[in-house]
Amino acid sequence: MEKVQLDKNFFIPMPVTLIGSMYKGKPNFMAAGWVSRVNANPPQIGIGIHQSHATIEGIEENKTFSICFPNKELLVKADYVGIASAKKTDKSHVFDVFYGNIKTAPMIQEAPLCIECNLVHTYKGPTNTFFIGEIQGVHAEKSLLQDGKISPKAMDYLFLTMPDNNYWSLGESVGKAWSIGKQYKA
Ligand SMILES: Cc1cc2nc3c(=O)[nH]c(=O)nc-3n(C[C@H](O)[C@H](O)[C@H](O)COP(=O)(O)O)c2cc1C
């Protein structure tokens, strides 16, 4: 395959998530794609947040946050909370809010899956802060479960690609992980 060099960028497809935190005593949500697994046991997850966002203050103050996964039905609201900042607009009524084990990690009732976290590490980059949280609770819509596991199809996960800035939904499964590789013959 012939290669060309492009401008420096990430090119990693991202999950579309909604980060929940308390901002000035009210629940606040922002859209986020910079989300990653960090440690298997205990389960830790990281989020990269630009230092200009209200969410930074909420997480630093309470040392807690949540990560909810919207489906297609929530796309307009998800994008909206990725445009408006709590610094100028009260977003506390955009979603129905519930709380789990942590009382300062607001989660979204209408989102099919939400994770609540305690902050355990903070990495401050020049423009973005990477917060690592330890998972304290996972709340999934009962109808999404198949044999006790989340069905990705039923979940209706959304993805974000940049720099083209598009939302995508999950396509077809193209192979079984930790399995299809066994077909390889040297
Ligand atoms: C789809 C999408 C994904 C985004 N991902 C991130 C992200 O991962 N990190 C980030 O800092 N901002 C991200 N943003 C921007 C914030 O969501 C946006 O600036 C938001 O208004 C910040 O809200 P706040 O000031 O209330 O915290 C994203 C926006 C959109 C629309």
XYZ file of C-alpha atoms and ligand atoms in Angstrom:
217
model
C 0.000 0.000 0.000
C 1.410 3.407 -0.961
C 1.611 5.824 1.998
C 1.396 9.642 2.148
C 2.346 11.798 5.174
C -0.492 13.746 6.823
C -0.573 16.535 9.418
C -0.052 15.308 13.001
C -3.371 14.015 14.349
C -4.740 11.053 16.308
C -6.968 9.169 13.827
C -8.306 6.904 16.560
C -12.047 6.164 16.349
C -13.556 7.033 19.723
C -16.603 6.022 21.742
C -19.160 8.783 22.247
C -19.629 9.214 25.987
C -21.123 11.742 28.366
C -19.034 12.764 31.355
C -21.056 13.614 34.441
C -19.775 15.798 37.264
C -21.116 18.327 39.746
C -20.472 21.923 38.715
C -21.268 24.613 41.275
C -23.563 22.155 43.081
C -25.529 21.104 39.965
C -25.216 18.034 37.738
C -23.365 18.785 34.511
C -22.673 16.631 31.467
C -20.269 17.107 28.565
C -19.653 14.953 25.487
C -16.299 13.158 25.417
C -14.499 10.904 22.996
C -11.107 10.795 24.738
C -11.894 7.780 26.881
C -9.694 4.754 27.523
C -9.256 1.658 29.655
C -6.245 2.205 31.922
C -5.943 -0.738 34.339
C -7.630 -4.143 34.428
C -7.680 -4.892 38.157
C -8.856 -2.769 39.867
C -10.795 -1.511 36.836
C -9.594 1.987 36.010
C -10.713 4.193 33.137
C -9.298 7.517 31.903
C -10.804 10.605 30.295
C -8.981 13.511 28.606
C -10.610 16.849 29.346
C -9.581 20.248 28.016
C -8.593 22.613 30.804
C -11.047 25.293 29.667
C -14.085 23.125 30.450
C -16.333 23.476 33.500
C -16.079 19.695 33.935
C -12.448 20.115 35.035
C -13.529 22.147 38.062
C -16.306 19.711 38.962
C -14.014 16.678 38.908
C -11.157 18.389 40.736
C -13.496 19.606 43.477
C -15.395 16.356 44.133
C -12.806 13.771 42.965
C -15.594 11.842 41.235
C -17.146 11.571 37.766
C -19.380 9.351 35.670
C -19.253 8.064 32.098
C -22.571 7.342 30.359
C -23.013 5.913 26.857
C -25.762 7.551 24.789
C -27.648 5.742 22.002
C -28.915 7.239 18.706
C -32.055 8.560 20.385
C -29.867 10.724 22.641
C -27.594 11.981 19.856
C -28.990 15.538 19.624
C -28.767 16.027 23.394
C -25.319 14.398 23.485
C -24.020 16.768 20.820
C -25.675 19.738 22.546
C -23.838 19.115 25.820
C -20.664 18.918 23.708
C -21.293 22.435 22.399
C -22.680 24.328 25.410
C -20.539 24.885 28.501
C -21.859 24.975 32.050
C -19.755 28.123 32.426
C -22.435 29.923 30.372
C -25.442 27.568 30.168
C -27.151 25.505 32.875
C -27.219 21.955 31.417
C -28.544 20.333 34.602
C -32.025 19.719 33.106
C -30.990 18.268 29.722
C -31.208 14.683 31.056
C -33.052 12.902 33.868
C -30.386 12.443 36.517
C -29.843 9.568 38.952
C -27.096 8.755 41.463
C -25.583 5.386 42.330
C -22.988 4.628 45.000
C -21.299 8.046 44.704
C -23.436 11.071 45.486
C -21.328 13.492 43.385
C -21.228 11.455 40.156
C -24.515 12.258 38.382
C -25.661 9.740 35.764
C -28.268 9.783 32.997
C -31.482 7.807 33.447
C -32.218 7.564 29.699
C -28.655 6.402 28.804
C -28.449 2.604 28.389
C -25.179 2.256 30.308
C -23.476 4.398 32.970
C -20.283 3.950 34.979
C -19.466 5.860 38.174
C -15.864 6.494 39.230
C -13.701 7.790 42.048
C -10.748 9.878 40.867
C -7.465 8.076 41.611
C -4.849 9.810 39.411
C -4.536 13.071 37.493
C -2.102 13.770 34.647
C -1.944 17.440 33.653
C -0.799 17.974 30.071
C -0.206 21.398 28.530
C -3.849 21.729 27.388
C -5.720 18.662 28.605
C -5.997 16.864 31.907
C -6.228 13.069 31.918
C -8.304 11.896 34.875
C -8.037 8.248 35.866
C -10.997 6.928 37.773
C -11.584 3.629 39.533
C -14.948 2.126 38.656
C -17.284 2.044 41.671
C -20.508 1.018 39.949
C -21.931 0.058 36.542
C -25.602 0.627 35.750
C -27.043 -1.062 32.652
C -30.532 -1.165 31.175
C -31.898 -4.642 31.938
C -33.202 -5.190 28.391
C -29.640 -4.920 26.998
C -28.424 -8.050 28.732
C -28.029 -11.371 26.954
C -26.887 -14.240 29.207
C -25.805 -11.643 31.772
C -23.586 -9.748 29.302
C -24.274 -6.500 27.493
C -25.317 -7.062 23.890
C -23.336 -4.505 21.820
C -26.079 -4.488 19.151
C -28.797 -3.728 21.674
C -26.570 -1.107 23.314
C -26.495 0.919 20.090
C -22.981 2.286 20.878
C -22.016 5.500 19.069
C -18.549 6.371 17.754
C -16.828 9.619 16.819
C -14.188 10.118 14.135
C -11.981 13.202 13.875
C -10.892 15.353 12.110
C -13.942 14.736 9.855
C -16.212 15.106 12.968
C -18.792 12.408 12.250
C -20.894 10.150 14.428
C -21.129 6.464 13.538
C -23.093 3.530 14.826
C -21.811 -0.002 15.320
C -21.579 -2.073 12.112
C -21.522 -5.839 11.722
C -19.242 -8.112 13.743
C -16.443 -9.255 11.413
C -14.830 -11.936 13.574
C -14.472 -13.355 17.056
C -11.640 -11.781 19.095
C -8.987 -14.074 20.633
C -10.188 -16.715 18.199
C -10.012 -15.777 14.491
C -6.221 -15.433 14.779
C -5.965 -19.183 15.287
C -6.652 -19.535 11.552
C -3.233 -18.000 10.795
C -0.765 -20.292 9.074
C 2.870 -19.130 8.849
C -18.707 14.478 20.170
C -17.892 15.362 21.072
C -16.829 14.829 21.760
C -16.057 15.627 22.604
N -15.009 15.083 23.259
C -14.315 15.825 24.129
C -13.271 15.240 24.889
O -13.010 14.041 24.838
N -12.574 16.070 25.720
C -12.846 17.393 25.836
O -12.174 18.091 26.605
N -13.851 17.966 25.157
C -14.601 17.213 24.317
N -15.648 17.766 23.647
C -15.995 19.168 23.901
C -16.825 19.358 25.202
O -17.847 18.388 25.313
C -17.450 20.767 25.184
O -16.455 21.747 25.077
C -18.380 21.025 26.353
O -19.092 22.212 26.069
C -17.661 21.224 27.698
O -18.663 21.397 28.661
P -18.404 21.986 30.112
O -17.680 23.319 29.928
O -19.775 22.153 30.695
O -17.550 21.011 30.847
C -16.399 16.994 22.764
C -17.485 17.540 22.074
C -18.223 16.729 21.222
C -19.385 17.304 20.473
